[in-house]
Every structure is written in structure tokens, then in C-alpha cells.
GROMACS .gro file of N, CA, C and O in nm:
model
  516
    1UNK      N    1   1.505   0.737  -1.248
    1UNK     CA    2   1.491   0.599  -1.198
    1UNK      C    3   1.439   0.604  -1.054
    1UNK      O    4   1.491   0.680  -0.971
    2UNK      N    5   1.337   0.526  -1.027
    2UNK     CA    6   1.279   0.517  -0.893
    2UNK      C    7   1.281   0.372  -0.849
    2UNK      O    8   1.246   0.283  -0.926
    3UNK      N    9   1.323   0.349  -0.727
    3UNK     CA   10   1.324   0.215  -0.670
    3UNK      C   11   1.238   0.213  -0.545
    3UNK      O   12   1.247   0.303  -0.461
    4UNK      N   13   1.156   0.110  -0.534
    4UNK     CA   14   1.073   0.089  -0.414
    4UNK      C   15   1.117  -0.041  -0.350
    4UNK      O   16   1.117  -0.146  -0.416
    5UNK      N   17   1.153  -0.034  -0.223
    5UNK     CA   18   1.204  -0.152  -0.153
    5UNK      C   19   1.118  -0.180  -0.030
    5UNK      O   20   1.120  -0.103   0.066
    6UNK      N   21   1.044  -0.292  -0.036
    6UNK     CA   22   0.960  -0.330   0.076
    6UNK      C   23   1.039  -0.408   0.180
    6UNK      O   24   1.137  -0.476   0.147
    7UNK      N   25   0.992  -0.402   0.304
    7UNK     CA   26   1.055  -0.478   0.412
    7UNK      C   27   0.952  -0.501   0.521
    7UNK      O   28   0.846  -0.436   0.523
    8UNK      N   29   0.983  -0.592   0.612
    8UNK     CA   30   0.899  -0.614   0.729
    8UNK      C   31   0.803  -0.729   0.721
    8UNK      O   32   0.731  -0.757   0.817
    9UNK      N   33   0.798  -0.797   0.608
    9UNK     CA   34   0.708  -0.910   0.597
    9UNK      C   35   0.752  -1.025   0.687
    9UNK      O   36   0.864  -1.025   0.740
   10UNK      N   37   0.663  -1.122   0.704
   10UNK     CA   38   0.697  -1.236   0.786
   10UNK      C   39   0.575  -1.320   0.816
   10UNK      O   40   0.471  -1.304   0.753
   11UNK      N   41   0.590  -1.407   0.913
   11UNK     CA   42   0.481  -1.496   0.955
   11UNK      C   43   0.428  -1.454   1.090
   11UNK      O   44   0.505  -1.418   1.180
   12UNK      N   45   0.297  -1.457   1.103
   12UNK     CA   46   0.232  -1.417   1.228
   12UNK      C   47   0.107  -1.500   1.246
   12UNK      O   48   0.047  -1.546   1.148
   13UNK      N   49   0.066  -1.518   1.368
   13UNK     CA   50  -0.056  -1.592   1.395
   13UNK      C   51  -0.177  -1.501   1.380
   13UNK      O   52  -0.167  -1.379   1.396
   14UNK      N   53  -0.288  -1.563   1.348
   14UNK     CA   54  -0.412  -1.487   1.334
   14UNK      C   55  -0.439  -1.410   1.463
   14UNK      O   56  -0.419  -1.461   1.573
   15UNK      N   57  -0.483  -1.285   1.445
   15UNK     CA   58  -0.507  -1.198   1.560
   15UNK      C   59  -0.389  -1.111   1.594
   15UNK      O   60  -0.402  -1.015   1.671
   16UNK      N   61  -0.275  -1.142   1.536
   16UNK     CA   62  -0.153  -1.067   1.563
   16UNK      C   63  -0.141  -0.942   1.478
   16UNK      O   64  -0.231  -0.907   1.401
   17UNK      N   65  -0.026  -0.876   1.491
   17UNK     CA   66  -0.002  -0.751   1.420
   17UNK      C   67   0.133  -0.756   1.349
   17UNK      O   68   0.223  -0.830   1.389
   18UNK      N   69   0.144  -0.675   1.247
   18UNK     CA   70   0.267  -0.666   1.170
   18UNK      C   71   0.270  -0.530   1.101
   18UNK      O   72   0.165  -0.478   1.061
   19UNK      N   73   0.390  -0.475   1.087
   19UNK     CA   74   0.406  -0.351   1.012
   19UNK      C   75   0.504  -0.374   0.898
   19UNK      O   76   0.614  -0.426   0.920
   20UNK      N   77   0.464  -0.340   0.778
   20UNK     CA   78   0.552  -0.349   0.662
   20UNK      C   79   0.581  -0.208   0.612
   20UNK      O   80   0.502  -0.115   0.634
   21UNK      N   81   0.697  -0.193   0.549
   21UNK     CA   82   0.739  -0.061   0.503
   21UNK      C   83   0.789  -0.067   0.360
   21UNK      O   84   0.826  -0.174   0.310
   22UNK      N   85   0.793   0.049   0.297
   22UNK     CA   86   0.840   0.061   0.160
   22UNK      C   87   0.919   0.191   0.150
   22UNK      O   88   0.862   0.299   0.164
   23UNK      N   89   1.047   0.177   0.123
   23UNK     CA   90   1.134   0.294   0.112
   23UNK      C   91   1.152   0.329  -0.035
   23UNK      O   92   1.193   0.245  -0.115
   24UNK      N   93   1.119   0.453  -0.071
   24UNK     CA   94   1.134   0.498  -0.209
   24UNK      C   95   1.267   0.572  -0.224
   24UNK      O   96   1.306   0.650  -0.137
   25UNK      N   97   1.334   0.548  -0.333
   25UNK     CA   98   1.458   0.619  -0.361
   25UNK      C   99   1.464   0.655  -0.508
   25UNK      O  100   1.394   0.599  -0.590
   26UNK      N  101   1.548   0.752  -0.538
   26UNK     CA  102   1.557   0.799  -0.675
   26UNK      C  103   1.481   0.929  -0.692
   26UNK      O  104   1.460   1.004  -0.598
   27UNK      N  105   1.438   0.950  -0.813
   27UNK     CA  106   1.371   1.077  -0.844
   27UNK      C  107   1.224   1.068  -0.806
   27UNK      O  108   1.135   1.052  -0.891
   28UNK      N  109   1.197   1.080  -0.676
   28UNK     CA  110   1.061   1.078  -0.626
   28UNK      C  111   1.055   1.168  -0.503
   28UNK      O  112   1.151   1.175  -0.426
   29UNK      N  113   0.945   1.237  -0.488
   29UNK     CA  114   0.932   1.329  -0.376
   29UNK      C  115   0.812   1.293  -0.291
   29UNK      O  116   0.735   1.202  -0.323
   30UNK      N  117   0.794   1.368  -0.183
   30UNK     CA  118   0.679   1.344  -0.097
   30UNK      C  119   0.549   1.386  -0.163
   30UNK      O  120   0.442   1.372  -0.105
   31UNK      N  121   0.555   1.438  -0.286
   31UNK     CA  122   0.435   1.474  -0.359
   31UNK      C  123   0.373   1.355  -0.431
   31UNK      O  124   0.271   1.368  -0.496
   32UNK      N  125   0.435   1.241  -0.421
   32UNK     CA  126   0.383   1.122  -0.489
   32UNK      C  127   0.266   1.061  -0.412
   32UNK      O  128   0.255   1.075  -0.291
   33UNK      N  129   0.180   0.995  -0.486
   33UNK     CA  130   0.080   0.908  -0.425
   33UNK      C  131   0.143   0.771  -0.408
   33UNK      O  132   0.227   0.730  -0.489
   34UNK      N  133   0.100   0.699  -0.305
   34UNK     CA  134   0.156   0.565  -0.282
   34UNK      C  135   0.045   0.472  -0.236
   34UNK      O  136  -0.057   0.516  -0.182
   35UNK      N  137   0.068   0.344  -0.256
   35UNK     CA  138  -0.038   0.248  -0.222
   35UNK      C  139   0.023   0.111  -0.196
   35UNK      O  140   0.138   0.083  -0.234
   36UNK      N  141  -0.056   0.027  -0.132
   36UNK     CA  142  -0.022  -0.113  -0.109
   36UNK      C  143  -0.120  -0.201  -0.186
   36UNK      O  144  -0.242  -0.179  -0.179
   37UNK      N  145  -0.066  -0.301  -0.254
   37UNK     CA  146  -0.146  -0.402  -0.322
   37UNK      C  147  -0.110  -0.539  -0.266
   37UNK      O  148   0.002  -0.560  -0.217
   38UNK      N  149  -0.203  -0.630  -0.275
   38UNK     CA  150  -0.182  -0.764  -0.221
   38UNK      C  151  -0.216  -0.867  -0.328
   38UNK      O  152  -0.318  -0.857  -0.396
   39UNK      N  153  -0.129  -0.967  -0.339
   39UNK     CA  154  -0.152  -1.078  -0.431
   39UNK      C  155  -0.147  -1.207  -0.351
   39UNK      O  156  -0.045  -1.239  -0.290
   40UNK      N  157  -0.260  -1.278  -0.352
   40UNK     CA  158  -0.269  -1.406  -0.284
   40UNK      C  159  -0.282  -1.517  -0.388
   40UNK      O  160  -0.334  -1.493  -0.498
   41UNK      N  161  -0.236  -1.637  -0.356
   41UNK     CA  162  -0.245  -1.748  -0.452
   41UNK      C  163  -0.388  -1.770  -0.499
   41UNK      O  164  -0.481  -1.777  -0.418
   42UNK      N  165  -0.405  -1.779  -0.629
   42UNK     CA  166  -0.536  -1.806  -0.684
   42UNK      C  167  -0.628  -1.686  -0.692
   42UNK      O  168  -0.744  -1.699  -0.732
   43UNK      N  169  -0.578  -1.570  -0.654
   43UNK     CA  170  -0.661  -1.449  -0.655
   43UNK      C  171  -0.595  -1.340  -0.739
   43UNK      O  172  -0.473  -1.340  -0.759
   44UNK      N  173  -0.675  -1.249  -0.785
   44UNK     CA  174  -0.623  -1.134  -0.857
   44UNK      C  175  -0.563  -1.035  -0.757
   44UNK      O  176  -0.601  -1.032  -0.640
   45UNK      N  177  -0.471  -0.954  -0.806
   45UNK     CA  178  -0.413  -0.849  -0.721
   45UNK      C  179  -0.523  -0.754  -0.676
   45UNK      O  180  -0.611  -0.717  -0.754
   46UNK      N  181  -0.518  -0.713  -0.550
   46UNK     CA  182  -0.619  -0.622  -0.499
   46UNK      C  183  -0.553  -0.507  -0.424
   46UNK      O  184  -0.451  -0.524  -0.358
   47UNK      N  185  -0.614  -0.391  -0.439
   47UNK     CA  186  -0.566  -0.275  -0.366
   47UNK      C  187  -0.605  -0.284  -0.220
   47UNK      O  188  -0.719  -0.314  -0.189
   48UNK      N  189  -0.509  -0.259  -0.133
   48UNK     CA  190  -0.533  -0.270   0.010
   48UNK      C  191  -0.548  -0.132   0.075
   48UNK      O  192  -0.643  -0.107   0.149
   49UNK      N  193  -0.454  -0.042   0.047
   49UNK     CA  194  -0.456   0.090   0.110
   49UNK      C  195  -0.386   0.191   0.022
   49UNK      O  196  -0.292   0.156  -0.051
   50UNK      N  197  -0.429   0.314   0.031
   50UNK     CA  198  -0.380   0.422  -0.055
   50UNK      C  199  -0.362   0.549   0.026
   50UNK      O  200  -0.441   0.578   0.117
   51UNK      N  201  -0.258   0.626  -0.008
   51UNK     CA  202  -0.241   0.757   0.053
   51UNK      C  203  -0.206   0.858  -0.055
   51UNK      O  204  -0.115   0.838  -0.135
   52UNK      N  205  -0.283   0.965  -0.059
   52UNK     CA  206  -0.265   1.072  -0.156
   52UNK      C  207  -0.154   1.166  -0.109
   52UNK      O  208  -0.121   1.168   0.011
   53UNK      N  209  -0.101   1.245  -0.200
   53UNK     CA  210   0.005   1.339  -0.164
   53UNK      C  211  -0.041   1.440  -0.060
   53UNK      O  212   0.041   1.495   0.015
   54UNK      N  213  -0.173   1.463  -0.052
   54UNK     CA  214  -0.227   1.555   0.048
   54UNK      C  215  -0.248   1.489   0.184
   54UNK      O  216  -0.284   1.555   0.280
   55UNK      N  217  -0.228   1.357   0.190
   55UNK     CA  218  -0.249   1.284   0.314
   55UNK      C  219  -0.381   1.209   0.322
   55UNK      O  220  -0.401   1.131   0.415
   56UNK      N  221  -0.470   1.232   0.227
   56UNK     CA  222  -0.594   1.158   0.224
   56UNK      C  223  -0.570   1.009   0.204
   56UNK      O  224  -0.476   0.971   0.133
   57UNK      N  225  -0.651   0.926   0.269
   57UNK     CA  226  -0.631   0.781   0.261
   57UNK      C  227  -0.759   0.710   0.217
   57UNK      O  228  -0.870   0.763   0.230
   58UNK      N  229  -0.741   0.590   0.169
   58UNK     CA  230  -0.854   0.504   0.132
   58UNK      C  231  -0.813   0.360   0.154
   58UNK      O  232  -0.694   0.326   0.138
   59UNK      N  233  -0.909   0.277   0.189
   59UNK     CA  234  -0.881   0.137   0.221
   59UNK      C  235  -0.982   0.045   0.152
   59UNK      O  236  -1.097   0.082   0.128
   60UNK      N  237  -0.936  -0.077   0.129
   60UNK     CA  238  -1.030  -0.180   0.089
   60UNK      C  239  -1.121  -0.209   0.207
   60UNK      O  240  -1.078  -0.203   0.323
   61UNK      N  241  -1.246  -0.242   0.178
   61UNK     CA  242  -1.341  -0.267   0.286
   61UNK      C  243  -1.295  -0.378   0.380
   61UNK      O  244  -1.325  -0.376   0.499
   62UNK      N  245  -1.223  -0.474   0.327
   62UNK     CA  246  -1.182  -0.590   0.408
   62UNK      C  247  -1.080  -0.554   0.516
   62UNK      O  248  -1.061  -0.632   0.610
   63UNK      N  249  -1.015  -0.438   0.504
   63UNK     CA  250  -0.912  -0.403   0.602
   63UNK      C  251  -0.945  -0.278   0.682
   63UNK      O  252  -0.870  -0.241   0.773
   64UNK      N  253  -1.056  -0.214   0.651
   64UNK     CA  254  -1.094  -0.093   0.724
   64UNK      C  255  -1.108  -0.122   0.874
   64UNK      O  256  -1.168  -0.221   0.912
   65UNK      N  257  -1.051  -0.033   0.953
   65UNK     CA  258  -1.056  -0.050   1.098
   65UNK      C  259  -0.945  -0.139   1.153
   65UNK      O  260  -0.924  -0.143   1.274
   66UNK      N  261  -0.875  -0.211   1.065
   66UNK     CA  262  -0.766  -0.299   1.110
   66UNK      C  263  -0.629  -0.252   1.060
   66UNK      O  264  -0.530  -0.269   1.129
   67UNK      N  265  -0.625  -0.197   0.941
   67UNK     CA  266  -0.499  -0.153   0.881
   67UNK      C  267  -0.492  -0.001   0.881
   67UNK      O  268  -0.594   0.068   0.865
   68UNK      N  269  -0.370   0.051   0.895
   68UNK     CA  270  -0.346   0.195   0.888
   68UNK      C  271  -0.227   0.222   0.798
   68UNK      O  272  -0.118   0.170   0.822
   69UNK      N  273  -0.249   0.303   0.695
   69UNK     CA  274  -0.140   0.341   0.604
   69UNK      C  275  -0.087   0.478   0.646
   69UNK      O  276  -0.164   0.566   0.686
   70UNK      N  277   0.043   0.494   0.637
   70UNK     CA  278   0.104   0.622   0.671
   70UNK      C  279   0.230   0.642   0.588
   70UNK      O  280   0.280   0.547   0.525
   71UNK      N  281   0.280   0.763   0.592
   71UNK     CA  282   0.399   0.793   0.513
   71UNK      C  283   0.488   0.892   0.588
   71UNK      O  284   0.438   0.989   0.645
   72UNK      N  285   0.615   0.865   0.586
   72UNK     CA  286   0.715   0.958   0.637
   72UNK      C  287   0.764   1.039   0.518
   72UNK      O  288   0.837   0.987   0.433
   73UNK      N  289   0.722   1.164   0.511
   73UNK     CA  290   0.756   1.244   0.393
   73UNK      C  291   0.905   1.277   0.387
   73UNK      O  292   0.959   1.297   0.278
   74UNK      N  293   0.970   1.284   0.500
   74UNK     CA  294   1.113   1.319   0.500
   74UNK      C  295   1.195   1.213   0.429
   74UNK      O  296   1.293   1.244   0.360
   75UNK      N  297   1.157   1.088   0.444
   75UNK     CA  298   1.232   0.978   0.383
   75UNK      C  299   1.156   0.911   0.269
   75UNK      O  300   1.208   0.819   0.206
   76UNK      N  301   1.035   0.958   0.241
   76UNK     CA  302   0.946   0.899   0.141
   76UNK      C  303   0.935   0.748   0.166
   76UNK      O  304   0.963   0.663   0.080
   77UNK      N  305   0.896   0.716   0.288
   77UNK     CA  306   0.877   0.577   0.329
   77UNK      C  307   0.730   0.555   0.362
   77UNK      O  308   0.672   0.627   0.442
   78UNK      N  309   0.674   0.456   0.297
   78UNK     CA  310   0.535   0.418   0.316
   78UNK      C  311   0.529   0.302   0.415
   78UNK      O  312   0.611   0.211   0.407
   79UNK      N  313   0.433   0.307   0.506
   79UNK     CA  314   0.418   0.199   0.603
   79UNK      C  315   0.274   0.151   0.605
   79UNK      O  316   0.182   0.225   0.570
   80UNK      N  317   0.257   0.027   0.647
   80UNK     CA  318   0.123  -0.030   0.664
   80UNK      C  319   0.122  -0.105   0.796
   80UNK      O  320   0.190  -0.207   0.811
   81UNK      N  321   0.048  -0.053   0.891
   81UNK     CA  322   0.031  -0.120   1.019
   81UNK      C  323  -0.091  -0.210   1.009
   81UNK      O  324  -0.202  -0.162   0.981
   82UNK      N  325  -0.071  -0.339   1.031
   82UNK     CA  326  -0.177  -0.437   1.016
   82UNK      C  327  -0.208  -0.500   1.151
   82UNK      O  328  -0.121  -0.566   1.209
   83UNK      N  329  -0.328  -0.478   1.199
   83UNK     CA  330  -0.372  -0.534   1.327
   83UNK      C  331  -0.481  -0.638   1.304
   83UNK      O  332  -0.546  -0.640   1.198
   84UNK      N  333  -0.501  -0.721   1.404
   84UNK     CA  334  -0.605  -0.824   1.399
   84UNK      C  335  -0.599  -0.900   1.267
   84UNK      O  336  -0.698  -0.914   1.194
   85UNK      N  337  -0.482  -0.949   1.236
   85UNK     CA  338  -0.461  -1.016   1.107
   85UNK      C  339  -0.541  -1.145   1.099
   85UNK      O  340  -0.562  -1.216   1.198
   86UNK      N  341  -0.584  -1.175   0.977
   86UNK     CA  342  -0.662  -1.296   0.948
   86UNK      C  343  -0.588  -1.376   0.842
   86UNK      O  344  -0.503  -1.324   0.770
   87UNK      N  345  -0.626  -1.501   0.828
   87UNK     CA  346  -0.558  -1.585   0.730
   87UNK      C  347  -0.576  -1.533   0.588
   87UNK      O  348  -0.486  -1.546   0.504
   88UNK      N  349  -0.689  -1.470   0.561
   88UNK     CA  350  -0.709  -1.419   0.425
   88UNK      C  351  -0.634  -1.288   0.399
   88UNK      O  352  -0.646  -1.231   0.290
   89UNK      N  353  -0.559  -1.240   0.496
   89UNK     CA  354  -0.470  -1.126   0.473
   89UNK      C  355  -0.335  -1.172   0.416
   89UNK      O  356  -0.253  -1.089   0.375
   90UNK      N  357  -0.313  -1.301   0.412
   90UNK     CA  358  -0.186  -1.354   0.362
   90UNK      C  359  -0.168  -1.321   0.215
   90UNK      O  360  -0.265  -1.318   0.138
   91UNK      N  361  -0.043  -1.299   0.178
   91UNK     CA  362  -0.014  -1.271   0.038
   91UNK      C  363   0.116  -1.194   0.025
   91UNK      O  364   0.182  -1.163   0.124
   92UNK      N  365   0.148  -1.161  -0.099
   92UNK     CA  366   0.263  -1.077  -0.127
   92UNK      C  367   0.215  -0.933  -0.136
   92UNK      O  368   0.131  -0.900  -0.218
   93UNK      N  369   0.271  -0.850  -0.051
   93UNK     CA  370   0.232  -0.709  -0.046
   93UNK      C  371   0.335  -0.628  -0.124
   93UNK      O  372   0.455  -0.632  -0.095
   94UNK      N  373   0.284  -0.553  -0.220
   94UNK     CA  374   0.368  -0.472  -0.306
   94UNK      C  375   0.329  -0.326  -0.292
   94UNK      O  376   0.211  -0.294  -0.289
   95UNK      N  377   0.429  -0.239  -0.283
   95UNK     CA  378   0.396  -0.098  -0.279
   95UNK      C  379   0.410  -0.037  -0.419
   95UNK      O  380   0.482  -0.090  -0.504
   96UNK      N  381   0.336   0.068  -0.440
   96UNK     CA  382   0.335   0.137  -0.568
   96UNK      C  383   0.342   0.287  -0.545
   96UNK      O  384   0.297   0.337  -0.442
   97UNK      N  385   0.399   0.357  -0.641
   97UNK     CA  386   0.410   0.502  -0.630
   97UNK      C  387   0.384   0.565  -0.767
   97UNK      O  388   0.408   0.502  -0.871
   98UNK      N  389   0.336   0.688  -0.764
   98UNK     CA  390   0.305   0.758  -0.887
   98UNK      C  391   0.321   0.908  -0.862
   98UNK      O  392   0.293   0.955  -0.753
   99UNK      N  393   0.363   0.985  -0.963
   99UNK     CA  394   0.377   1.130  -0.946
   99UNK      C  395   0.249   1.200  -0.902
   99UNK      O  396   0.254   1.310  -0.850
  100UNK      N  397   0.135   1.136  -0.923
  100UNK     CA  398   0.010   1.180  -0.860
  100UNK      C  399  -0.045   1.316  -0.907
  100UNK      O  400  -0.074   1.401  -0.825
  101UNK      N  401  -0.065   1.331  -1.036
  101UNK     CA  402  -0.142   1.448  -1.077
  101UNK      C  403  -0.288   1.429  -1.039
  101UNK      O  404  -0.337   1.317  -1.041
  102UNK      N  405  -0.356   1.530  -1.003
  102UNK     CA  406  -0.497   1.516  -0.972
  102UNK      C  407  -0.527   1.522  -0.824
  102UNK      O  408  -0.440   1.498  -0.740
  103UNK      N  409  -0.652   1.552  -0.794
  103UNK     CA  410  -0.696   1.570  -0.656
  103UNK      C  411  -0.731   1.436  -0.592
  103UNK      O  412  -0.751   1.335  -0.661
  104UNK      N  413  -0.746   1.437  -0.461
  104UNK     CA  414  -0.778   1.317  -0.386
  104UNK      C  415  -0.909   1.255  -0.433
  104UNK      O  416  -0.923   1.133  -0.442
  105UNK      N  417  -1.007   1.339  -0.463
  105UNK     CA  418  -1.138   1.287  -0.503
  105UNK      C  419  -1.128   1.200  -0.627
  105UNK      O  420  -1.198   1.100  -0.641
  106UNK      N  421  -1.041   1.237  -0.720
  106UNK     CA  422  -1.021   1.157  -0.838
  106UNK      C  423  -0.950   1.026  -0.804
  106UNK      O  424  -0.992   0.918  -0.844
  107UNK      N  425  -0.842   1.035  -0.729
  107UNK     CA  426  -0.762   0.917  -0.697
  107UNK      C  427  -0.838   0.819  -0.609
  107UNK      O  428  -0.820   0.698  -0.621
  108UNK      N  429  -0.924   0.871  -0.523
  108UNK     CA  430  -0.999   0.782  -0.434
  108UNK      C  431  -1.083   0.683  -0.513
  108UNK      O  432  -1.103   0.571  -0.472
  109UNK      N  433  -1.131   0.729  -0.629
  109UNK     CA  434  -1.214   0.641  -0.710
  109UNK      C  435  -1.137   0.562  -0.813
  109UNK      O  436  -1.193   0.479  -0.884
  110UNK      N  437  -1.006   0.587  -0.824
  110UNK     CA  438  -0.930   0.531  -0.935
  110UNK      C  439  -0.808   0.449  -0.897
  110UNK      O  440  -0.757   0.374  -0.980
  111UNK      N  441  -0.760   0.462  -0.773
  111UNK     CA  442  -0.629   0.408  -0.742
  111UNK      C  443  -0.620   0.257  -0.759
  111UNK      O  444  -0.512   0.204  -0.788
  112UNK      N  445  -0.729   0.188  -0.743
  112UNK     CA  446  -0.724   0.042  -0.758
  112UNK      C  447  -0.709   0.001  -0.904
  112UNK      O  448  -0.663  -0.109  -0.932
  113UNK      N  449  -0.749   0.087  -0.995
  113UNK     CA  450  -0.759   0.047  -1.136
  113UNK      C  451  -0.652   0.104  -1.227
  113UNK      O  452  -0.629   0.052  -1.335
  114UNK      N  453  -0.587   0.209  -1.185
  114UNK     CA  454  -0.494   0.276  -1.276
  114UNK      C  455  -0.363   0.200  -1.286
  114UNK      O  456  -0.334   0.110  -1.207
  115UNK      N  457  -0.283   0.237  -1.385
  115UNK     CA  458  -0.150   0.180  -1.402
  115UNK      C  459  -0.053   0.268  -1.323
  115UNK      O  460  -0.034   0.384  -1.356
  116UNK      N  461   0.009   0.212  -1.221
  116UNK     CA  462   0.102   0.286  -1.138
  116UNK      C  463   0.239   0.293  -1.204
  116UNK      O  464   0.287   0.196  -1.263
  117UNK      N  465   0.303   0.409  -1.190
  117UNK     CA  466   0.430   0.430  -1.259
  117UNK      C  467   0.541   0.340  -1.204
  117UNK      O  468   0.628   0.294  -1.278
  118UNK      N  469   0.539   0.317  -1.074
  118UNK     CA  470   0.648   0.240  -1.011
  118UNK      C  471   0.589   0.136  -0.914
  118UNK      O  472   0.493   0.164  -0.844
  119UNK      N  473   0.651   0.020  -0.912
  119UNK     CA  474   0.611  -0.085  -0.819
  119UNK      C  475   0.734  -0.153  -0.762
  119UNK      O  476   0.837  -0.165  -0.830
  120UNK      N  477   0.723  -0.199  -0.638
  120UNK     CA  478   0.831  -0.272  -0.576
  120UNK      C  479   0.822  -0.421  -0.608
  120UNK      O  480   0.735  -0.465  -0.684
  121UNK      N  481   0.911  -0.499  -0.548
  121UNK     CA  482   0.916  -0.642  -0.571
  121UNK      C  483   0.824  -0.720  -0.478
  121UNK      O  484   0.789  -0.833  -0.506
  122UNK      N  485   0.787  -0.660  -0.367
  122UNK     CA  486   0.694  -0.724  -0.276
  122UNK      C  487   0.759  -0.784  -0.153
  122UNK      O  488   0.879  -0.816  -0.153
  123UNK      N  489   0.679  -0.801  -0.049
  123UNK     CA  490   0.721  -0.867   0.073
  123UNK      C  491   0.609  -0.962   0.115
  123UNK      O  492   0.491  -0.928   0.105
  124UNK      N  493   0.647  -1.080   0.160
  124UNK     CA  494   0.550  -1.184   0.188
  124UNK      C  495   0.497  -1.172   0.331
  124UNK      O  496   0.575  -1.155   0.427
  125UNK      N  497   0.366  -1.182   0.343
  125UNK     CA  498   0.301  -1.185   0.474
  125UNK      C  499   0.221  -1.314   0.482
  125UNK      O  500   0.139  -1.342   0.394
  126UNK      N  501   0.246  -1.392   0.585
  126UNK     CA  502   0.176  -1.519   0.604
  126UNK      C  503   0.110  -1.518   0.741
  126UNK      O  504   0.177  -1.502   0.843
  127UNK      N  505  -0.021  -1.535   0.740
  127UNK     CA  506  -0.097  -1.538   0.864
  127UNK      C  507  -0.150  -1.678   0.884
  127UNK      O  508  -0.224  -1.730   0.801
  128UNK      N  509  -0.113  -1.740   0.993
  128UNK     CA  510  -0.156  -1.876   1.021
  128UNK      C  511  -0.267  -1.877   1.126
  128UNK      O  512  -0.265  -1.800   1.221
  129UNK      N  513  -0.361  -1.965   1.102
  129UNK     CA  514  -0.476  -1.971   1.194
  129UNK      C  515  -0.456  -2.077   1.300
  129UNK      O  516  -0.362  -2.155   1.295
   0.00000   0.00000   0.00000
């Protein structure tokens, strides 16, 4: 059993910053791949940021240069630092984890589309303009 618990969501003004986190517990190790997905009203879920077990990262084009994904391997905690937030960054942010077989090159092209083994309940981020 694996549980993912997000925290740190909230309301912020456009241009501001926020950091959200996801703590993994249960039978999961630092060898897992992890990612953040975002669901906004009226839109399909979209992949925001990904980190491979080797530390390789990938981002959606809309957040490149503004968001930074990182992981504390000791606690298996995923974080997303969000800077220069915009109103279209608003949504429910959900973290996902997977045992992560395969190399970074494969996951870089697939992480947005695959079925992730574990997902959290999400944390709400609201950016007001």
C-alpha cells in the first residue's frame, strides 16, 4: 500500500510564489519516478513536472523557467517550487508515483500519457490576477 499526501496549496496573487509538497509513505522507495499533474476547471488533466529516479526532470512548456521539481530521497517527498505564478496556473495539483522501470529517455517521452501506479488526492492552488 502506498499513500501520497499533498500539502502546501493555497491562494496567491499573480507574480507570487508557492511551494507544494507530496509525502510518499508505504512500500515505496527513492527509486520511484514521481510527477505533478494539474486539473483546472473545464480542462483536461495535464502533466506539469516530472522527476525520474535518476534525477532527470521534464516540464510542460508552460512552466519551464518558472517551476522547479525536486525530491528529498531520504523522506521520499516530492516538491514543486512555483515562481511567477499566473492565473492559468490555478488548479488542483496531484502528485503521482510509479516504481519506474525504464530509463529516463523512455519516461521523458511517456510520463504525461502513461497510467501511474499511485496518485494523491490533490491540493488546490488558486492564483488571482
